[in-house]
mmCIF file of C-alpha atoms in Angstrom:
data_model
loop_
_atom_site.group_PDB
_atom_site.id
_atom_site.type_symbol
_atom_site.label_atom_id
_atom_site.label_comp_id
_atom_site.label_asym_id
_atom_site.label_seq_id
_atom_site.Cartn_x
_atom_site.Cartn_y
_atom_site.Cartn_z
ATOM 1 C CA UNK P 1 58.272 137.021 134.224
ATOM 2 C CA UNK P 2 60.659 133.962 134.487
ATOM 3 C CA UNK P 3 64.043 134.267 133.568
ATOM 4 C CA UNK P 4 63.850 131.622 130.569
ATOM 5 C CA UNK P 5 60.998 133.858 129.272
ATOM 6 C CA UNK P 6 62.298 137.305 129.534
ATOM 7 C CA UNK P 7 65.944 135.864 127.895
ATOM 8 C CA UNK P 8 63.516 134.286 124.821
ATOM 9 C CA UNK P 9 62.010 137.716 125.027
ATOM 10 C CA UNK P 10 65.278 139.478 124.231
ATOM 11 C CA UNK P 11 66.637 137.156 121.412
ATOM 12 C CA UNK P 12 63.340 137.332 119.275
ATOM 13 C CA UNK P 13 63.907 141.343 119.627
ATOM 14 C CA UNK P 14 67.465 141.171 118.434
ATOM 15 C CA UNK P 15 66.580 138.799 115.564
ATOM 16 C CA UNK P 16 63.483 141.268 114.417
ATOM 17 C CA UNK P 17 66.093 144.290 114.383
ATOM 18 C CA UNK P 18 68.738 142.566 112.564
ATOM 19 C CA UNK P 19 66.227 141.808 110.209
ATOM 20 C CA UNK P 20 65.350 145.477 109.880
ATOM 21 C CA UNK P 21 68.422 146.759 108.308
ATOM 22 C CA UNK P 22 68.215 147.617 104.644
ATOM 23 C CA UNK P 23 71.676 145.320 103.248
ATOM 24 C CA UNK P 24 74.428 147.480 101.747
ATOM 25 C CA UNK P 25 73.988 148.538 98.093
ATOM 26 C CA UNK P 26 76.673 147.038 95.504
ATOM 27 C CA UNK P 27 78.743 149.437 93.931
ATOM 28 C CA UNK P 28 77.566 149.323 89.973
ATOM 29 C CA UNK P 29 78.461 151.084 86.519
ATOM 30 C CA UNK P 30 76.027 152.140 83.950
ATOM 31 C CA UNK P 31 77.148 152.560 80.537
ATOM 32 C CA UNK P 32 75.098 153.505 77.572
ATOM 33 C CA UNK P 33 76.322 151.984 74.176
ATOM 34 C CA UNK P 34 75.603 152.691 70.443
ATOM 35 C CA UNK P 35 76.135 151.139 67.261
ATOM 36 C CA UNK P 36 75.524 151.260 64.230
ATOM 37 C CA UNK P 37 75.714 148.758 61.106
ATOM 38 C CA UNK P 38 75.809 149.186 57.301
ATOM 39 C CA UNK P 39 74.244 147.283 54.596
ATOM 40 C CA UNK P 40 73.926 147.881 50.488
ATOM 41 C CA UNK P 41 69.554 148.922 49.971
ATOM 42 C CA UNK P 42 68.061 145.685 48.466
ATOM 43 C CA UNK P 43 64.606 147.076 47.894
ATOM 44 C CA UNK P 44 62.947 150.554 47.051
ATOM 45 C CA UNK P 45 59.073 150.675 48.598
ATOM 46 C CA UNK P 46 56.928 154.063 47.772
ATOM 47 C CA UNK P 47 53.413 155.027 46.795
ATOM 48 C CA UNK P 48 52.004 156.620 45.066
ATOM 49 C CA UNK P 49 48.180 158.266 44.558
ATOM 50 C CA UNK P 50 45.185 158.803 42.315
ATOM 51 C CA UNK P 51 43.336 162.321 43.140
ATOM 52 C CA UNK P 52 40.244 163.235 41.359
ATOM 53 C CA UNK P 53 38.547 166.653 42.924
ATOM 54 C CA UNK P 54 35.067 167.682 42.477
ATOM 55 C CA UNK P 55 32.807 170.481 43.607
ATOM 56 C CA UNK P 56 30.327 167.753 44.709
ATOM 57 C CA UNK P 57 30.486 164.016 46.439
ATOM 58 C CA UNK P 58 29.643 162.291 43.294
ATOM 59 C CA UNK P 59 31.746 164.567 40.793
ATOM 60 C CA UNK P 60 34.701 163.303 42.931
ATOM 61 C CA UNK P 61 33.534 159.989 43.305
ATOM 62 C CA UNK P 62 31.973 158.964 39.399
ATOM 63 C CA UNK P 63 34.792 160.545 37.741
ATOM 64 C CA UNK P 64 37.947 158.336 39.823
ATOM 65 C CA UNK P 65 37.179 154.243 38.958
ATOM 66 C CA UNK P 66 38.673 154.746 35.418
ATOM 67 C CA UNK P 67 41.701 156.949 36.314
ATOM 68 C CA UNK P 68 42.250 154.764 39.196
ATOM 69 C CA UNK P 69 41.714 151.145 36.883
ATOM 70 C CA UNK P 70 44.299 152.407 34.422
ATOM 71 C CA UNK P 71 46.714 153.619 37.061
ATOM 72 C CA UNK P 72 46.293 149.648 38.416
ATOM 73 C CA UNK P 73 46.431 148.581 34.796
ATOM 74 C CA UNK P 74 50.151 150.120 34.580
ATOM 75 C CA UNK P 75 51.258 148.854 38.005
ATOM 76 C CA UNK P 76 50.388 145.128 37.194
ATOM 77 C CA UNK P 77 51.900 145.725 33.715
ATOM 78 C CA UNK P 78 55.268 146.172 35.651
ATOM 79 C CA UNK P 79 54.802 142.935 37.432
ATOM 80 C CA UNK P 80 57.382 141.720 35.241
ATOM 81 C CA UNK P 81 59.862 144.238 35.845
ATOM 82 C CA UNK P 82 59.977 143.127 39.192
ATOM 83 C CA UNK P 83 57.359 145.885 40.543
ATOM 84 C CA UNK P 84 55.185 144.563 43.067
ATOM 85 C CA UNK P 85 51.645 146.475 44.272
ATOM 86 C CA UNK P 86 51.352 145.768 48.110
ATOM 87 C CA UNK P 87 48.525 147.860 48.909
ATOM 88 C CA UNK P 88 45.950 149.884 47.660
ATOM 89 C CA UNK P 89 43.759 152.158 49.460
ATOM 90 C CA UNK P 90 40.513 154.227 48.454
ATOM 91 C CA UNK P 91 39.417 157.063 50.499
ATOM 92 C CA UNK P 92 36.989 160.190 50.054
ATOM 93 C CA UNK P 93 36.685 163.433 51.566
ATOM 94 C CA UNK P 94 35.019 166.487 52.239
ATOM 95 C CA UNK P 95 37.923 169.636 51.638
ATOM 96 C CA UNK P 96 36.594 172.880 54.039
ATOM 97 C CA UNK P 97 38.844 175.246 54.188
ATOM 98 C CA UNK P 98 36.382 177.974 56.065
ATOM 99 C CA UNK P 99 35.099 174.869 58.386
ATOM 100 C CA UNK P 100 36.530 173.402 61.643
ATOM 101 C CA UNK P 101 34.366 175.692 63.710
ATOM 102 C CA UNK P 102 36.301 178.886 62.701
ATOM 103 C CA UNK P 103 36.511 181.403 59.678
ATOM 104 C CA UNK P 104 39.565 181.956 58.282
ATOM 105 C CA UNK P 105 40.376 185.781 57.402
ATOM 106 C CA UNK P 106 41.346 186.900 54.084
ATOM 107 C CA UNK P 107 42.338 190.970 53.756
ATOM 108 C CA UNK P 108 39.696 191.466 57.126
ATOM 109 C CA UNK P 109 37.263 189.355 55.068
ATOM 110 C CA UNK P 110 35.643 186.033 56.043
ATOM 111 C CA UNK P 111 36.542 183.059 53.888
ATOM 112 C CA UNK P 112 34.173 182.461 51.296
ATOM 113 C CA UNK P 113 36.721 179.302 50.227
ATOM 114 C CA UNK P 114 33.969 176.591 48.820
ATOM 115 C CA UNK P 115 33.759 173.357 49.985
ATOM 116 C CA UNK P 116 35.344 170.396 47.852
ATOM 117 C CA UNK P 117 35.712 166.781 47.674
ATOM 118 C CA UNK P 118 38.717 164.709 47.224
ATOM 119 C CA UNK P 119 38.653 160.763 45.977
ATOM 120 C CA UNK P 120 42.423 159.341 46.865
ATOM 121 C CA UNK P 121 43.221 155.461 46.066
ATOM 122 C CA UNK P 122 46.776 155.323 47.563
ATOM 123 C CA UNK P 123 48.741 152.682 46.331
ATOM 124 C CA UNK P 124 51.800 151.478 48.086
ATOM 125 C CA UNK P 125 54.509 149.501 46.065
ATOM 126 C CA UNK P 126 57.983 148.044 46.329
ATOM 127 C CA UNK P 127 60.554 146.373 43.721
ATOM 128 C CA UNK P 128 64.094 144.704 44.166
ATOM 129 C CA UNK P 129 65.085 145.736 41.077
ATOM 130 C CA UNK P 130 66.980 149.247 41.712
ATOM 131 C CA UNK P 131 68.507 148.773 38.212
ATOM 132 C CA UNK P 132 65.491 149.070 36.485
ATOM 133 C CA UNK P 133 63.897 152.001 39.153
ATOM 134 C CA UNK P 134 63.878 154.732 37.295
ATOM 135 C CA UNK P 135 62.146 152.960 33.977
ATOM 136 C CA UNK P 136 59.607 151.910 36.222
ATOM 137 C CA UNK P 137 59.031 155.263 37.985
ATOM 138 C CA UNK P 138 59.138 157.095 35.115
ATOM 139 C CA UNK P 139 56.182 154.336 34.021
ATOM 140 C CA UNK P 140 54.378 155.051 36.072
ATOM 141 C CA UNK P 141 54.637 158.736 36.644
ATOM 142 C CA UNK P 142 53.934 159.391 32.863
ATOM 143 C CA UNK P 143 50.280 158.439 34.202
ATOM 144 C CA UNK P 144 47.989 159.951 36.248
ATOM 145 C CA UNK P 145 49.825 158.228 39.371
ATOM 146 C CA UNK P 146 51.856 161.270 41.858
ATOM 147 C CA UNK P 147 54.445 159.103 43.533
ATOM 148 C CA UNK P 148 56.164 160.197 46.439
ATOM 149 C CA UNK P 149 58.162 159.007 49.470
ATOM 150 C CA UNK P 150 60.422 156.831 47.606
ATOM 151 C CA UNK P 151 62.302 154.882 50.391
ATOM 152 C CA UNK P 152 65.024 152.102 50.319
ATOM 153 C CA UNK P 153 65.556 149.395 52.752
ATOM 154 C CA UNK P 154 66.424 145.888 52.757
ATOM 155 C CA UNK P 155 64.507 142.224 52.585
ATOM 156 C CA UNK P 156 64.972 141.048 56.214
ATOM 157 C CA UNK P 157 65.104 144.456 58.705
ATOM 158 C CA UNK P 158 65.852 142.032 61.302
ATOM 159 C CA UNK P 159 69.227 141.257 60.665
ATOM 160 C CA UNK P 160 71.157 144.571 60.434
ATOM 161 C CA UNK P 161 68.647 145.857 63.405
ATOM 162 C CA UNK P 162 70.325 142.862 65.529
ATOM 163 C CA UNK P 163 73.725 143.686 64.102
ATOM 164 C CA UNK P 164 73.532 147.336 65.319
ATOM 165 C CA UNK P 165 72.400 145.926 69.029
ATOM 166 C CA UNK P 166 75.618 143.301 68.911
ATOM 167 C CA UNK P 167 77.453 146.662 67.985
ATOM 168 C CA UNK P 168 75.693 148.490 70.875
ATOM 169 C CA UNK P 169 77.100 146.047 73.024
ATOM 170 C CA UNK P 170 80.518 145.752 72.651
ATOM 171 C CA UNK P 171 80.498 149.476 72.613
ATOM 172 C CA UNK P 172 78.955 149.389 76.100
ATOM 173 C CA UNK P 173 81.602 147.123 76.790
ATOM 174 C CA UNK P 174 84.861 148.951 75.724
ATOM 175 C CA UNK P 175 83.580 151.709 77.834
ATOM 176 C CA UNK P 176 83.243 149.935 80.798
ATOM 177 C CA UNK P 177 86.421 148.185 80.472
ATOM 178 C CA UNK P 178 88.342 151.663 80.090
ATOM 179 C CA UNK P 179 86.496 153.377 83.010
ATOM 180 C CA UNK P 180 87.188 149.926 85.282
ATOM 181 C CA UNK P 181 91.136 150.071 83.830
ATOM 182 C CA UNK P 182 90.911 153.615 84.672
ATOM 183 C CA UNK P 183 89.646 153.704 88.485
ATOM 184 C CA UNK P 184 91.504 150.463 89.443
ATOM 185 C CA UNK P 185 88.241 148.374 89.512
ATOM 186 C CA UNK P 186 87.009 145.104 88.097
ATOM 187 C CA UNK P 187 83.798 144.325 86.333
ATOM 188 C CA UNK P 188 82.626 141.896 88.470
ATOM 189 C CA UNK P 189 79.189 140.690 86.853
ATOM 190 C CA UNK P 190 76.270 142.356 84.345
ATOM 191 C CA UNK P 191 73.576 143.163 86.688
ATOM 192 C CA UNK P 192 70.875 144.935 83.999
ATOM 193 C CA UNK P 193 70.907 145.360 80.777
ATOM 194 C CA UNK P 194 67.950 147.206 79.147
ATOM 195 C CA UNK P 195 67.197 147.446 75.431
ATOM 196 C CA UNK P 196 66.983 150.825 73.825
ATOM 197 C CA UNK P 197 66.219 152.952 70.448
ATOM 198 C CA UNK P 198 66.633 149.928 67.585
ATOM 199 C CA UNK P 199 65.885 151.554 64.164
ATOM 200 C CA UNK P 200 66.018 151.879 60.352
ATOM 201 C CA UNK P 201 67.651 154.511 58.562
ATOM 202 C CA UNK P 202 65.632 157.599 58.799
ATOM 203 C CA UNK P 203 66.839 158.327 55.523
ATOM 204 C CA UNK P 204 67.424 157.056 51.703
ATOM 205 C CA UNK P 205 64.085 159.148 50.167
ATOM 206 C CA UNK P 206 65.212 158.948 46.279
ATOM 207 C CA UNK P 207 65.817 162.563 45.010
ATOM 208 C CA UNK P 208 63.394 163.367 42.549
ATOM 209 C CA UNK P 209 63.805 165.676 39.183
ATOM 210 C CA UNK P 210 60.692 165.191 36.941
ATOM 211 C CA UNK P 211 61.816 167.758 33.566
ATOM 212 C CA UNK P 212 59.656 166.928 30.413
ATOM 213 C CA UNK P 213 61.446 166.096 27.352
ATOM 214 C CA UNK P 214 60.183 167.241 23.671
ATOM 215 C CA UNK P 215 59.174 163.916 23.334
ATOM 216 C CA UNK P 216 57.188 164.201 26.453
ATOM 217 C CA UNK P 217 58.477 161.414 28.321
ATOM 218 C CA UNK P 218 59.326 162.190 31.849
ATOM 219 C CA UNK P 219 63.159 161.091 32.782
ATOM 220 C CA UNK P 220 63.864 160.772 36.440
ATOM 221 C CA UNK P 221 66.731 161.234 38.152
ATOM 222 C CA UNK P 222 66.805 159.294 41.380
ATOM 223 C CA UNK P 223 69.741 158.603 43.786
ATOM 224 C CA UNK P 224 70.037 155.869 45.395
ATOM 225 C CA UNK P 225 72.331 155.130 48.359
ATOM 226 C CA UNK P 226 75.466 153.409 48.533
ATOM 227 C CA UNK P 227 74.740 151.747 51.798
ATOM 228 C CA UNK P 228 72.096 152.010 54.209
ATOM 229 C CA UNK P 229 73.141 152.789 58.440
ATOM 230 C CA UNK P 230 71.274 151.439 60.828
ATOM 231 C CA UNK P 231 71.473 152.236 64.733
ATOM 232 C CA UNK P 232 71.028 150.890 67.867
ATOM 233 C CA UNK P 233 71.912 151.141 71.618
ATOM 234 C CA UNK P 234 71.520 149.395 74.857
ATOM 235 C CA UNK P 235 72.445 150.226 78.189
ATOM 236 C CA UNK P 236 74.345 147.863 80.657
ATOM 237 C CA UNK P 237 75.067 147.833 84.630
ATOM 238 C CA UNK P 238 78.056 146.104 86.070
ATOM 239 C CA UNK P 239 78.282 145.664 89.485
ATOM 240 C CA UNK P 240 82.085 146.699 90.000
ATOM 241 C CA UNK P 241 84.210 145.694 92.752
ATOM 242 C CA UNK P 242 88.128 146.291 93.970
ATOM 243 C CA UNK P 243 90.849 143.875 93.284
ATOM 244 C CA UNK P 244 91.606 141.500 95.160
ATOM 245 C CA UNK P 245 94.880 142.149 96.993
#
């Protein structure tokens, strides 16, 4: 081998190993941030449903159009009190409580529970008008609608969600600017940020007394939030570094 050779050889090797080695890690942070973010409830949403039972398919079924048309006859009658009907869902269903491929045991005795069906039309419903909420539950309840999981919330969920993340982040921030003040480092650049949990309150379900009156009218006594908190949080990487001297 010539010595121009065995030298070009040698240089390609050293190039290939340089290449090799893995480059040094940069020294990062990673915070995790949460916020929050309040806002007054513009809007109540609940449903509620229409149950007729029967010992057979079509005692269930035959007997639920009316009660379910004058249950829908009430809800559009409160169209002008601001109630609006969003949904509304039928459904029927066969009720076995001895079925599912096991017997359930009663006193060391086998069920002998009957089968039953169930017609449900669920309707789901929402109004801005929390002044007039509990005339128009009490409406409605006085019928043969159950309502249930009364919920507030606002028009646009959007904009306090994106509030909370803002929030998020300039909590993320404050901690990293305290830990970098702390250890005598600077925050040199954001290297990551990922998104996390972004959500709606988990709470606000009105709280429901249902006494009868003499007169039989059904009052209801339903509290309704002062403001609504919703949360986010994010977590952010800084790639740190120490100061310049």
């Amino acid at each position: 081998m010539s010595l121009a050779l065995l030298l070009a050889v040698s240089c390609s090797t050293a190039v290939f190993a340089q290449s090799e080695e893995a480059p040094s890690a940069a020294n990062t942070m990673s915070i995790a941030g949460q916020g929050e973010f309040w806002v007054v409830p513009e809007m109540a949403e609940f449903s509620g449903s229409v149950v007729t039972k029967g010992d057979t398919l079509a005692e269930a079924r035959d007997a639920h159009p009316a009660i379910a048309q004058q249950v829908r006859a009430a809800v559009d009658g409160l169209a002008q009190s601001g109630l609006r009907l969003e949904t509304a869902q039928y459904s029927i269903r066969e009720i076995d409580l001895c079925g599912g491929g096991f017997r359930v045991l009663r006193d060391g005795e086998e069920c002998t529970e009957k089968p039953y069906f169930v017609a449900t039309t669920k309707f789901d419903m929402s109004t801005a008008n929390l002044a007039g909420l509990e005339s128009i539950i009490s409406t409605l309840a006085e019928g043969d609608l159950l309502v249930e999981n009364i919920h507030f919330t606002v028009k646009n969920k959007r904009i306090p969600l994106l509030e909370a993340r803002k929030d998020a982040a300039r909590d993320a921030l404050e901690q990293a600017t305290a830990y970098a003040e702390a250890l005598g480092v600077d925050l040199v650049d954001i290297s990551n940020v990922t998104d996390g949990d972004a959500s709606p309150p988990d709470y606000g379900e009105a709280d429901l007394a249902i006494p009868t009156t003499r007169d039989g009218r059904i009052p209801l006594s339903i509290a309704i939030p002062a403001q609504l908190e919703y949360n986010a949080s994010v977590r952010v990487n800084w790639t740190i570094g120490r100061p310049a001297s």
